[in-house]
Coordinates of C-alpha atoms and ligand atoms in Angstrom, one line a residue:
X1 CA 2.1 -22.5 -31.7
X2 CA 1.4 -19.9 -28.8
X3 CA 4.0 -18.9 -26.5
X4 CA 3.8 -20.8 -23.3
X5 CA 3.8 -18.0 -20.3
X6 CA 4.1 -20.0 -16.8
X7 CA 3.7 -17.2 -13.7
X8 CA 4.8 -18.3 -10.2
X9 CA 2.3 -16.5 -7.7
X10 CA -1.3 -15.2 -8.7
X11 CA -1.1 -11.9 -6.6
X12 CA -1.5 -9.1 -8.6
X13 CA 2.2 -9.1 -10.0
X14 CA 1.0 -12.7 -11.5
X15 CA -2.5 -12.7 -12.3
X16 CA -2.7 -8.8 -14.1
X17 CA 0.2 -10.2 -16.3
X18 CA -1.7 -13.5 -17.1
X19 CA -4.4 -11.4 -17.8
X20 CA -2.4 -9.6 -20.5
X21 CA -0.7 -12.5 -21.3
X22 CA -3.8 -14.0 -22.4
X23 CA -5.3 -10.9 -24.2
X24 CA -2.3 -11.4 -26.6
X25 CA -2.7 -15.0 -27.6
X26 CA -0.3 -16.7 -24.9
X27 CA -0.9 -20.3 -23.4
X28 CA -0.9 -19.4 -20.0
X29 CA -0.3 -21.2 -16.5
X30 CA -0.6 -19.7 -13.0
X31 CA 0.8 -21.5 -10.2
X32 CA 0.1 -20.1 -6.7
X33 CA 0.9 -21.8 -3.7
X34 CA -1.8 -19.6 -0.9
X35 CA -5.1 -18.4 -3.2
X36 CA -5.1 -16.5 -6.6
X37 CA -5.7 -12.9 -5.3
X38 CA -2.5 -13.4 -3.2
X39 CA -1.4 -11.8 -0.3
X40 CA -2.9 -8.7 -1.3
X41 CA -6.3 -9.9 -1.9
X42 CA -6.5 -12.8 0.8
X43 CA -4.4 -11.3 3.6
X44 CA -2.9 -7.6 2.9
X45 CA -4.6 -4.6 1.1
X46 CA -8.2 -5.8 0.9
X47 CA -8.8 -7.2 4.6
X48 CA -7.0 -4.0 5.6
X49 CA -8.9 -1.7 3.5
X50 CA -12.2 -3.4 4.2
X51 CA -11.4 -3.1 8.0
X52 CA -10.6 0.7 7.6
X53 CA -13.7 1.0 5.6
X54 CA -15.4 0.2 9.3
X55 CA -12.6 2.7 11.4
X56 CA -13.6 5.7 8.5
X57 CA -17.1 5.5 9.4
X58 CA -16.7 5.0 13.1
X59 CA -14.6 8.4 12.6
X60 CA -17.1 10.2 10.7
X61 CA -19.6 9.0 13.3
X62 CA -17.7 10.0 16.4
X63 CA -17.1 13.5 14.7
X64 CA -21.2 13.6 14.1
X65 CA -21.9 15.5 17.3
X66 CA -20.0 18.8 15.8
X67 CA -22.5 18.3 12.8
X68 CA -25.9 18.4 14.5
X69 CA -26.5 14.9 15.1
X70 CA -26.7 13.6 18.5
X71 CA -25.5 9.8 19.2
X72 CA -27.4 8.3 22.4
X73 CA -26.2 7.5 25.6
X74 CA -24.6 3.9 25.1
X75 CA -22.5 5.5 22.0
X76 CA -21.2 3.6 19.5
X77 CA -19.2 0.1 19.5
X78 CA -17.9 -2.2 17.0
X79 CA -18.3 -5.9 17.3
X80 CA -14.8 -6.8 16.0
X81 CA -16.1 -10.1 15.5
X82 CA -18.5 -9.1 12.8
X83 CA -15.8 -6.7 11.5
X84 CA -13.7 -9.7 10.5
X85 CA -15.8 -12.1 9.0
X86 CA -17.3 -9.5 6.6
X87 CA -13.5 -8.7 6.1
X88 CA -12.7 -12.5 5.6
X89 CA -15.5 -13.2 3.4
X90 CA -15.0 -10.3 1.1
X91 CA -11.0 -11.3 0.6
X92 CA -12.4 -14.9 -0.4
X93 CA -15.0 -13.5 -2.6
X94 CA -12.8 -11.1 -4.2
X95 CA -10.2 -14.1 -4.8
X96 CA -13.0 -16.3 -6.8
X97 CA -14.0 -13.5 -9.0
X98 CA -10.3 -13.2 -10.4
X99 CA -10.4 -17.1 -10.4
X100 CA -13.1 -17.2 -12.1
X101 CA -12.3 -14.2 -14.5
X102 CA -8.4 -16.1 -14.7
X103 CA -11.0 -19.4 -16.1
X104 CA -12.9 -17.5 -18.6
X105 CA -9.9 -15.9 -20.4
X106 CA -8.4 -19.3 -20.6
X107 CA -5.5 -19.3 -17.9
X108 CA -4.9 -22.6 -16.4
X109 CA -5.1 -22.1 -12.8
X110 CA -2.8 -24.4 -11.0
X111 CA -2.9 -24.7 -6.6
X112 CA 0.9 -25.8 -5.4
X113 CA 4.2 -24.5 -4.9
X114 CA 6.6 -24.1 -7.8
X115 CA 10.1 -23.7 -8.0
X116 CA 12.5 -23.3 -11.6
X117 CA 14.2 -25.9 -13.0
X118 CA 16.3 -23.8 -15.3
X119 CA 15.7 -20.8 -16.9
X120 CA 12.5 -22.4 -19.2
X121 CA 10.5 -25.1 -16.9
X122 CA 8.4 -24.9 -13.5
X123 CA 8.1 -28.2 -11.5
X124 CA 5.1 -28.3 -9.1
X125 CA 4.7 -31.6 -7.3
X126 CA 5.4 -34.1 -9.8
X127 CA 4.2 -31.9 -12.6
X128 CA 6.5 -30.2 -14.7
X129 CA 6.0 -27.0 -17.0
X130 CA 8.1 -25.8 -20.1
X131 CA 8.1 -22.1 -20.6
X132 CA 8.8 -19.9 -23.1
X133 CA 9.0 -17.4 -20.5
X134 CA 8.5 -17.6 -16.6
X135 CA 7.5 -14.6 -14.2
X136 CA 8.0 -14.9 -11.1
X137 CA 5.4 -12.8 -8.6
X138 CA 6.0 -15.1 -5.4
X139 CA 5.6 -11.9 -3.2
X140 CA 6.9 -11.4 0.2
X141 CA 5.7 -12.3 3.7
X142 CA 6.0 -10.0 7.5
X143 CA 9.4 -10.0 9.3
X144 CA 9.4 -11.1 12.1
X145 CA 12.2 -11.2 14.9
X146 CA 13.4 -14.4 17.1
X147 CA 12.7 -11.8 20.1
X148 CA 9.3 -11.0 19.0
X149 CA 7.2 -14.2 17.5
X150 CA 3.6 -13.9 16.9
X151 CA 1.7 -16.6 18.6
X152 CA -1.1 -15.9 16.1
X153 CA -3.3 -14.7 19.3
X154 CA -1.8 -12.0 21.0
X155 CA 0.8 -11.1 19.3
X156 CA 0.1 -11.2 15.7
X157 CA 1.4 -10.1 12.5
X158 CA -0.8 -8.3 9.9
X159 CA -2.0 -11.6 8.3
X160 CA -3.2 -13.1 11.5
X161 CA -5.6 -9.8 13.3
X162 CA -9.0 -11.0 11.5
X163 CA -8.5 -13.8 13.8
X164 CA -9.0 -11.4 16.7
X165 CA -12.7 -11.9 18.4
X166 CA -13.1 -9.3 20.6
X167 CA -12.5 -6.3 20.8
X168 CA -8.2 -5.4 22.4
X169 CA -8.4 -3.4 25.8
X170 CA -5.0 -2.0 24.7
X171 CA -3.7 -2.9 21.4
X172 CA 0.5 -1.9 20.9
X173 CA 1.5 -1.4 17.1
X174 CA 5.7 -2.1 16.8
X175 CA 6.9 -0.2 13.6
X176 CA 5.4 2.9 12.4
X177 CA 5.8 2.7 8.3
X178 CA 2.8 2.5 6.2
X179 CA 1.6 -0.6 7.3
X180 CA 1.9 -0.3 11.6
X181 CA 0.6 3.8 10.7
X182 CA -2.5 2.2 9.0
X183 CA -3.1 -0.5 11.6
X184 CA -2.8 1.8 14.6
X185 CA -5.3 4.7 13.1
X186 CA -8.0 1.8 12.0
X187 CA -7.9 0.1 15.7
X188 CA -7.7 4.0 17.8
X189 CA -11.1 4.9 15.1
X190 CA -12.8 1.5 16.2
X191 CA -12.2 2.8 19.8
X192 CA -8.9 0.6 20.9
X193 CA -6.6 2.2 23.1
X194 CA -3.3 2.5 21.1
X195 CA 0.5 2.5 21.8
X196 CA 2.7 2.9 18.8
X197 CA 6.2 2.4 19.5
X198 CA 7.9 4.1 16.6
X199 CA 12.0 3.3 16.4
X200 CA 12.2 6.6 14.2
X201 CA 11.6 10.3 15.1
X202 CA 8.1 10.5 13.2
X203 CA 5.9 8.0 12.1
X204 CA 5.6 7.5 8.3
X205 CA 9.2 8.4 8.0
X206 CA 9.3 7.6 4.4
X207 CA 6.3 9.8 3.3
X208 CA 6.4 13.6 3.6
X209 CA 7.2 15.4 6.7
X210 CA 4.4 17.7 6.8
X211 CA 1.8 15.1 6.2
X212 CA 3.1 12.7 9.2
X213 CA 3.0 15.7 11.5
X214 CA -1.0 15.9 10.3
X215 CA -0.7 12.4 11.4
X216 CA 0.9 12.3 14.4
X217 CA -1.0 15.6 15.9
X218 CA -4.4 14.2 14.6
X219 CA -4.1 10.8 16.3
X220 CA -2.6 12.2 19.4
X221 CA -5.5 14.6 19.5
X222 CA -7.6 11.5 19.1
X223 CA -5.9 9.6 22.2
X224 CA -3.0 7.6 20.8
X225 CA 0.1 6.9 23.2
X226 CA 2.9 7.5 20.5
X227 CA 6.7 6.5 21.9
X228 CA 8.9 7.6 19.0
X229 CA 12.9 7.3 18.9
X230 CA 12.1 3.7 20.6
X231 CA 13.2 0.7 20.0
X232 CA 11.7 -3.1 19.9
X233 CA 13.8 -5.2 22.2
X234 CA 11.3 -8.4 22.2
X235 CA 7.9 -8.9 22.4
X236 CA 6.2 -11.8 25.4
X237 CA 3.3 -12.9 26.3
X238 CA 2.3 -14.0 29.9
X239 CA -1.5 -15.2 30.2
X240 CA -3.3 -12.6 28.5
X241 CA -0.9 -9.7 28.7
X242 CA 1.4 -8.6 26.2
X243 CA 5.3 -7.0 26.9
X244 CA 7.3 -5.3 24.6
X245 CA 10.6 -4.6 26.2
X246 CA 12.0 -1.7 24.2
X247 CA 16.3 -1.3 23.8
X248 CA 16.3 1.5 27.0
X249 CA 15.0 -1.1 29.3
X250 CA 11.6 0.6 29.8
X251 CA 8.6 -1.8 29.0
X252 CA 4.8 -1.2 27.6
X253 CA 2.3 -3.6 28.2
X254 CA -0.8 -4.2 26.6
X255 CA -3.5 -6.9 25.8
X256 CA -2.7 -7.2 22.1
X257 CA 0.5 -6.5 19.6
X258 CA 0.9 -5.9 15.8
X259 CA 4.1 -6.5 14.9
X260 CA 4.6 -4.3 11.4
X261 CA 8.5 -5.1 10.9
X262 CA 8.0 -5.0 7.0
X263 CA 8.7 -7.8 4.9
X264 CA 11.2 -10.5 3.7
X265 CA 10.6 -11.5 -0.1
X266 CA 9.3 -15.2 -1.0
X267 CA 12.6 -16.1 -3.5
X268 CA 14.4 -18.6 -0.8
X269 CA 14.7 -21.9 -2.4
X270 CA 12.4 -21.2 -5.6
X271 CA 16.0 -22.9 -8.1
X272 CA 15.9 -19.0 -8.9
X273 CA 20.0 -18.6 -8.8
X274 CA 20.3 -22.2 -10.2
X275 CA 18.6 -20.7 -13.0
X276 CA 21.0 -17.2 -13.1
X277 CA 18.4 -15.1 -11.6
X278 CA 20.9 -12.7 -10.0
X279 CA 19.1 -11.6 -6.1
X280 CA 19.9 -8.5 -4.6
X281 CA 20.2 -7.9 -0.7
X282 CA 17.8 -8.9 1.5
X283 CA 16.7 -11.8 -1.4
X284 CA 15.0 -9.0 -4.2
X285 CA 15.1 -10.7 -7.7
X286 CA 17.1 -8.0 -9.3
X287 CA 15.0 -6.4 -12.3
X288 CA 15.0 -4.0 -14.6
X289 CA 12.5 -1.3 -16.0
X290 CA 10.5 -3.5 -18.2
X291 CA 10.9 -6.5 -15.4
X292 CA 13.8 -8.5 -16.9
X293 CA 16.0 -10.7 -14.6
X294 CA 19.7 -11.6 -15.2
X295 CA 18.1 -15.2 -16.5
X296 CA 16.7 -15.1 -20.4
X297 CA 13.1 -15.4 -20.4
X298 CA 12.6 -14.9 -16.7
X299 CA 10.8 -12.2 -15.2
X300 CA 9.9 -10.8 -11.9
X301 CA 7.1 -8.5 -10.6
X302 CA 5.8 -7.3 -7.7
X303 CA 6.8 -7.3 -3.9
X304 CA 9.4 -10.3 -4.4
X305 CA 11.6 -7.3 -6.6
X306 CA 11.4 -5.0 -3.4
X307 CA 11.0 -2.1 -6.2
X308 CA 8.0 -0.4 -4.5
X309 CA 5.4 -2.8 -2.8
X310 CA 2.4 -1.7 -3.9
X311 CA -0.3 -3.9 -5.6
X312 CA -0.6 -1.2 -8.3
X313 CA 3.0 -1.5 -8.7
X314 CA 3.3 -5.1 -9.1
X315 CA 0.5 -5.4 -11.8
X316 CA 2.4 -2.9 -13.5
X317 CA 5.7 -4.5 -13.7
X318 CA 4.1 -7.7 -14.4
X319 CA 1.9 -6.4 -17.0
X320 CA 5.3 -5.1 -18.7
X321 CA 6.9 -8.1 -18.4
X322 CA 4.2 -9.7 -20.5
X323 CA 3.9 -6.8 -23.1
X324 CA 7.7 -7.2 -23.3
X325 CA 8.0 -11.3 -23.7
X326 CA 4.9 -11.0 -26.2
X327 CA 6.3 -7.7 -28.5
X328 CA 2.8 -5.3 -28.2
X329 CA 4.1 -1.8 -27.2
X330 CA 5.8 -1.6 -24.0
X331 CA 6.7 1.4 -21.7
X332 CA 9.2 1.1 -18.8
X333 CA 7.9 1.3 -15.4
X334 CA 8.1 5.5 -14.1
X335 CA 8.5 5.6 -10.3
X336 CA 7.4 9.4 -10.6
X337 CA 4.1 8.5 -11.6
X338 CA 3.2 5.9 -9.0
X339 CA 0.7 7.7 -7.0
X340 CA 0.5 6.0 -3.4
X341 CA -1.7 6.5 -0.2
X342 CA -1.4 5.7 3.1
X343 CA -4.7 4.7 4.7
X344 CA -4.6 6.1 8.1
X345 CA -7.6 9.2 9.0
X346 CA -6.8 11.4 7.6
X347 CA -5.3 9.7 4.6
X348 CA -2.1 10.6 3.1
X349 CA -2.0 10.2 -1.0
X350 CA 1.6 11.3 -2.8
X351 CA 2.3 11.2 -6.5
X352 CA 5.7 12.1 -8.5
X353 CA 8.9 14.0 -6.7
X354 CA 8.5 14.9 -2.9
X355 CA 9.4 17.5 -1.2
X356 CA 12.8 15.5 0.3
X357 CA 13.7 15.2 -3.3
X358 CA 12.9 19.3 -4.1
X359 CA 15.0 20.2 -0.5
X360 CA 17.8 17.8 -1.4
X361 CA 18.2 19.9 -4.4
X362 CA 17.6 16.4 -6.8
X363 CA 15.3 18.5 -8.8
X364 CA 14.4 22.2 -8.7
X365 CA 10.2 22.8 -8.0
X366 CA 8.3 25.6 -6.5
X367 CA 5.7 24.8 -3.8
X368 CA 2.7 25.8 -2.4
X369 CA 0.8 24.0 0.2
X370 CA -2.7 24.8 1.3
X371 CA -4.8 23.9 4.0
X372 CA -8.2 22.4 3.8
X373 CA -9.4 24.0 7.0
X374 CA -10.3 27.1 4.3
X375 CA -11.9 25.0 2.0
X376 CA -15.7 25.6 2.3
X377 CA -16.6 22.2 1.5
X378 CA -13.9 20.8 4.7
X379 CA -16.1 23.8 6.5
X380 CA -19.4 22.3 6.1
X381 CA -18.0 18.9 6.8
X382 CA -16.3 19.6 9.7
X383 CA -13.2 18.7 8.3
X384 CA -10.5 20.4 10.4
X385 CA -7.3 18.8 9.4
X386 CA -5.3 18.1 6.1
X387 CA -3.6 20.3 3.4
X388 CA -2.9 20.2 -0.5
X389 CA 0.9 20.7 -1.6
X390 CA 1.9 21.2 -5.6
X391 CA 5.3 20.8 -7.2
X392 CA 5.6 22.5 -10.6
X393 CA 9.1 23.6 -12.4
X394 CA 10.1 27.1 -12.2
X395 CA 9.4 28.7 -15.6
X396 CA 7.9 25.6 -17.6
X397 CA 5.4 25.3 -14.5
X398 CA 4.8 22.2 -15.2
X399 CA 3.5 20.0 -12.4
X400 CA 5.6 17.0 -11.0
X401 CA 4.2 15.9 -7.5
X402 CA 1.8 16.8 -5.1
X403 CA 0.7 15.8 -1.5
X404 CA -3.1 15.5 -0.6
X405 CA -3.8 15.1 3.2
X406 CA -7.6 14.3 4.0
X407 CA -10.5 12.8 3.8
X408 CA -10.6 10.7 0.5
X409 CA -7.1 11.8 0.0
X410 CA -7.0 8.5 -2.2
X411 CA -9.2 10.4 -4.7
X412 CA -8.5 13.3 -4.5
X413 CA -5.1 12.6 -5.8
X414 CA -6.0 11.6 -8.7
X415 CA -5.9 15.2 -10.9
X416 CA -2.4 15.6 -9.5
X417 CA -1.8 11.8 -11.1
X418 CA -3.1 12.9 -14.1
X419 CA -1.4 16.4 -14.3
X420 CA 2.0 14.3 -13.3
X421 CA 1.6 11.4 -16.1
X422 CA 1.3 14.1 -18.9
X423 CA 3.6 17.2 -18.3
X424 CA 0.6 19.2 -17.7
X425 CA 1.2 22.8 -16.5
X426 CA -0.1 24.4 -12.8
X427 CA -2.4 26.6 -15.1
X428 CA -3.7 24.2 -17.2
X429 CA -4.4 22.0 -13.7
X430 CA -5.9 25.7 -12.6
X431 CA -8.0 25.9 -15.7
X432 CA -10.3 22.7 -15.4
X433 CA -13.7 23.5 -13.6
X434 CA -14.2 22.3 -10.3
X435 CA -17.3 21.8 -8.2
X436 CA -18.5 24.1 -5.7
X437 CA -18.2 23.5 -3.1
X438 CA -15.8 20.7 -3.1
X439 CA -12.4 19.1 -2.0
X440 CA -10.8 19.4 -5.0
X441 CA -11.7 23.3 -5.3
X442 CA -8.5 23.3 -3.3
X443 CA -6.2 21.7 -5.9
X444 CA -7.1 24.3 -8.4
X445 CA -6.3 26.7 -6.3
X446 CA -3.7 25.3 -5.1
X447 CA -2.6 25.0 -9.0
X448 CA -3.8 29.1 -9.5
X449 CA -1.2 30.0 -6.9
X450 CA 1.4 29.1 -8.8
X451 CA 0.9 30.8 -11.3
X452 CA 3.7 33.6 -10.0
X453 CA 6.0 30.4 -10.2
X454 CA 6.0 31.0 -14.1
X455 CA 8.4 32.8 -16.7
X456 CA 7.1 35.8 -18.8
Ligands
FAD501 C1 -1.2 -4.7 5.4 C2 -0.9 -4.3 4.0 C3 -1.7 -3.5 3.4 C4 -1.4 -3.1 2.0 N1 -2.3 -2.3 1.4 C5 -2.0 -1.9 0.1 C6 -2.8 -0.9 -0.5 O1 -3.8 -0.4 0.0 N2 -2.6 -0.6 -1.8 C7 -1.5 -1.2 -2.5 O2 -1.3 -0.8 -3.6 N3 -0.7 -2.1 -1.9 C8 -0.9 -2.4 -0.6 N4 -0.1 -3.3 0.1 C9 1.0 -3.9 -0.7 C10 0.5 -5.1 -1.6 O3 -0.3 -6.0 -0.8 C11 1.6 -5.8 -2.2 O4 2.4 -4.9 -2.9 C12 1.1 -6.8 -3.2 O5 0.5 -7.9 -2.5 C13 2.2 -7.4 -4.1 O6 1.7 -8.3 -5.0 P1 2.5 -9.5 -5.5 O7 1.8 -10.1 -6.7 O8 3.9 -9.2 -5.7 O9 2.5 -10.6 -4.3 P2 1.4 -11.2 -3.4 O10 0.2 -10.5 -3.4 O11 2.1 -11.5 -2.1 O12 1.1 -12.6 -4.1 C14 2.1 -13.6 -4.3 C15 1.5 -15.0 -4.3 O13 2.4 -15.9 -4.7 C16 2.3 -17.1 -3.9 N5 3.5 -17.8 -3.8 C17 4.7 -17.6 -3.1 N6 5.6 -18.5 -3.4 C18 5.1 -19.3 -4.3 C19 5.6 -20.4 -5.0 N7 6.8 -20.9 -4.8 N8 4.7 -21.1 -5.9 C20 3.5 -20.6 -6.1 N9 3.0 -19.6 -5.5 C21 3.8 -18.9 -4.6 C22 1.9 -16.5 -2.5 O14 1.3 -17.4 -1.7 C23 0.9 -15.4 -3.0 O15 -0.4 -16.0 -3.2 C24 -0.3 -3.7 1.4 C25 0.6 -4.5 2.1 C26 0.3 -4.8 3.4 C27 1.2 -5.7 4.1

């Protein structure tokens, strides 16, 4: 008899393992409560994405002029409207494609919300599952604060802005991390006035210093009202104007508000202790490397483990809970080769050990950072702003992270990726051709400069 494989949640955590799950012979059940694709299909990282995809080319566009090409007297404007639907309709399309591709490898797809009863059965409804093994990908959801609750118009979290018709005469971002950075560069490109009120000294103050100062400088230069080292007090609404009171007493109003306060994970009342799953703070199922709970037979992946919420991340960790459970060869999840990017213009892509890791002395690495404003391909372009930054170990020089801010950084990244996941030297990095003229002519050279890093 097969082993019975029941996932709770059919984000990517849940429907990449069922995917695997079923390649190895598994009978197979995914329950999800909101729409296979999950949040990051139906509400997350594809309607942001897809909505960026608009704010890139309104950049490029508004940029155009420095080109040669000369936009007529009315400009340029986005119907927001329009932006949105194509968003929406390309999340739900996205969603019954993995459906459908869920149906044609034999997973049973079931809609409802499932809790454990015990280590080896899901109940949904009335309906009752035995397991051989359960992983549970139930995700996470946007904090929000009993001083500052979306009313879904006005203020809104990141789920609810592809509900937004028109355009916002002055749109305030609260929280400056990936996801408020990302928000405020896509509405400042479509041409929103923005205010990002930033409780931290920088925005992105979990990515590398250098590459939020691109950031900041850029969007500043572009006409975003950044308040830094300031607080959210609450957030209001009267009529069609939006406060937020920060904690000095001084207030910022605004038409609009995107709260991006991070997230709180989806384990409350899921029978997960019942069943010894053993939660860490906040309510992260505790995991380890190859996605085992404290339970037997249950795993976790993805955003409810609070291990790094990113989609790529969570099909990974499910993925390896499945290869685990099902014996094929497994490999525990390496942080160090996660490579990441922050969607703002210009992006921000990181893979491997930063450069807070290299000054806090947690590993030793020589650095080299280079601007793209030398890179002839940036030149013709127009392409003023971004860098490239290596890592490599003194005498081995082998490369273990690097920073790509730019254009595309998203792609560009991925040589570095590729250098990271297999001990590859800066020279042999330095020794694959490159286009010319092109981007990535600047991560070879990058990689050729250190060269002097190495031992004789
Ligand atoms: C605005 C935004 C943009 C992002 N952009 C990116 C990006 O560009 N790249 C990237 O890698 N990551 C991105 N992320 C992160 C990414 O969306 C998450 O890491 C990813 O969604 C995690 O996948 P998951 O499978 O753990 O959970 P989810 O995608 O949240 O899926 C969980 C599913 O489980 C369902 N569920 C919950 N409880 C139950 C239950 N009891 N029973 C049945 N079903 C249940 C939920 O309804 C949901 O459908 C972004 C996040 C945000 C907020």
């Amino acid at each position: 008899m097969s082993d019975r494989v029941v996932i709770l949640g059919g984000g990517p955590g849940g429907y990449e393992a069922a995917l695997v799950a079923a390649q190895l012979g598994a009978d197979v059940t995914v329950v999800d409560s909101d729409g296979i694709g999950g949040s990051a299909v139906l509400t997350d990282c594809v309607p942001s994405k897809t909505l960026i995809a608009t704010a890139e080319l309104m950049a490029e566009v508004s940029s155009a002029n420095e080109l040669g090409v000369m936009i007529g007297e009315g400009g340029i404007r986005v119907d927001l409207a329009r932006i949105n639907q194509r968003v929406l309709q390309l999340a739900a399309d996205q969603s019954a494609d993995i459906t459908r591709r869920l149906g044609k490898e034999g997973v049973q797809v079931v809609a409802g919300r499932g809790r454990l009863d015990g280590p080896n059965r899901v109940v949904v409804g009335e309906t009752t599952y035995d397991a051989d093994a359960v992983l549970v990908a139930t995700g996470a959801a946007p904090r929000t604060l009993p001083s500052a609750q979306p009313d879904g118009e006005r203020i809104l979290t990141w789920e609810q802005v592809y509900g937004m018709q028109e355009v916002p005469s002055e749109l305030i971002v609260v929280g400056s991390g990936v996801t408020g950075a990302e928000f405020a560069s896509a509405y400042l490109n479509l041409g929103v006035p923005v205010t990002l009120v930033s409780s931290r000294d920088r925005v992105l103050p979990g990515e590398d210093a250098d590459a939020s100062a691109v950031l900041e400088e850029v969007s500043i230069r572009r006409g975003m009202k950044l308040l830094s080292k300031s607080r959210m007090e609450s957030v209001t609404r009267d009529g069609d104007t939006v406060t937020v009171t920060l904690t000095d007493g001084r207030a910022v109003q605004g038409s609009h508000c995107i709260l991006a306060l991070g997230s709180v994970p989806n384990t409350a009342d899921l029978g997960l202790e019942e069943a010894g799953v053993i939660l860490k703070d906040g309510g992260f199922v505790n995991v380890d490397r190859v996605s085992r709970t404290s339970a037997r037979g249950v795993y976790a992946a993805g955003d409810c483990t609070g291990v790094l919420m990113l989609a790529s991340v969570a099909a990974m960790q499910g993925r390896i809970a499945m290869w685990h459970f099902l014996g094929d060869a497994v490999h525990p999840l390496d942080l160090k080769k996660v490579s990441s990017n922050v969607f703002t213009a210009p992006e921000i892509a990181t893979v491997g050990w930063s450069q807070e890791a290299v000054n806090a002395g947690e590993i030793q690495a020589e650095t080299v950072t280079l601007t793209l404003s030398g890179n002839p391909r940036a030149k013709m372009q127009g392409v003023h702003d971004g860098f490239v930054k290596l890592f490599c170990r003194p005498g081995t020089g082998i490369v273990v992270g690097g920073v790509v801010v730019g254009p595309r950084a998203s792609e560009l990244i991925h040589p570095v990726s590729i250098a990271v996941a297999e001990s590859l030297t800066a020279d042999q990095l330095a020794q694959a051709f490159t286009v010319y003229p092109s981007m990535s002519g600047s991560i070879a050279e990058a990689a050729r400069r250190l060269h002097r890093f190495r031992a004789d």
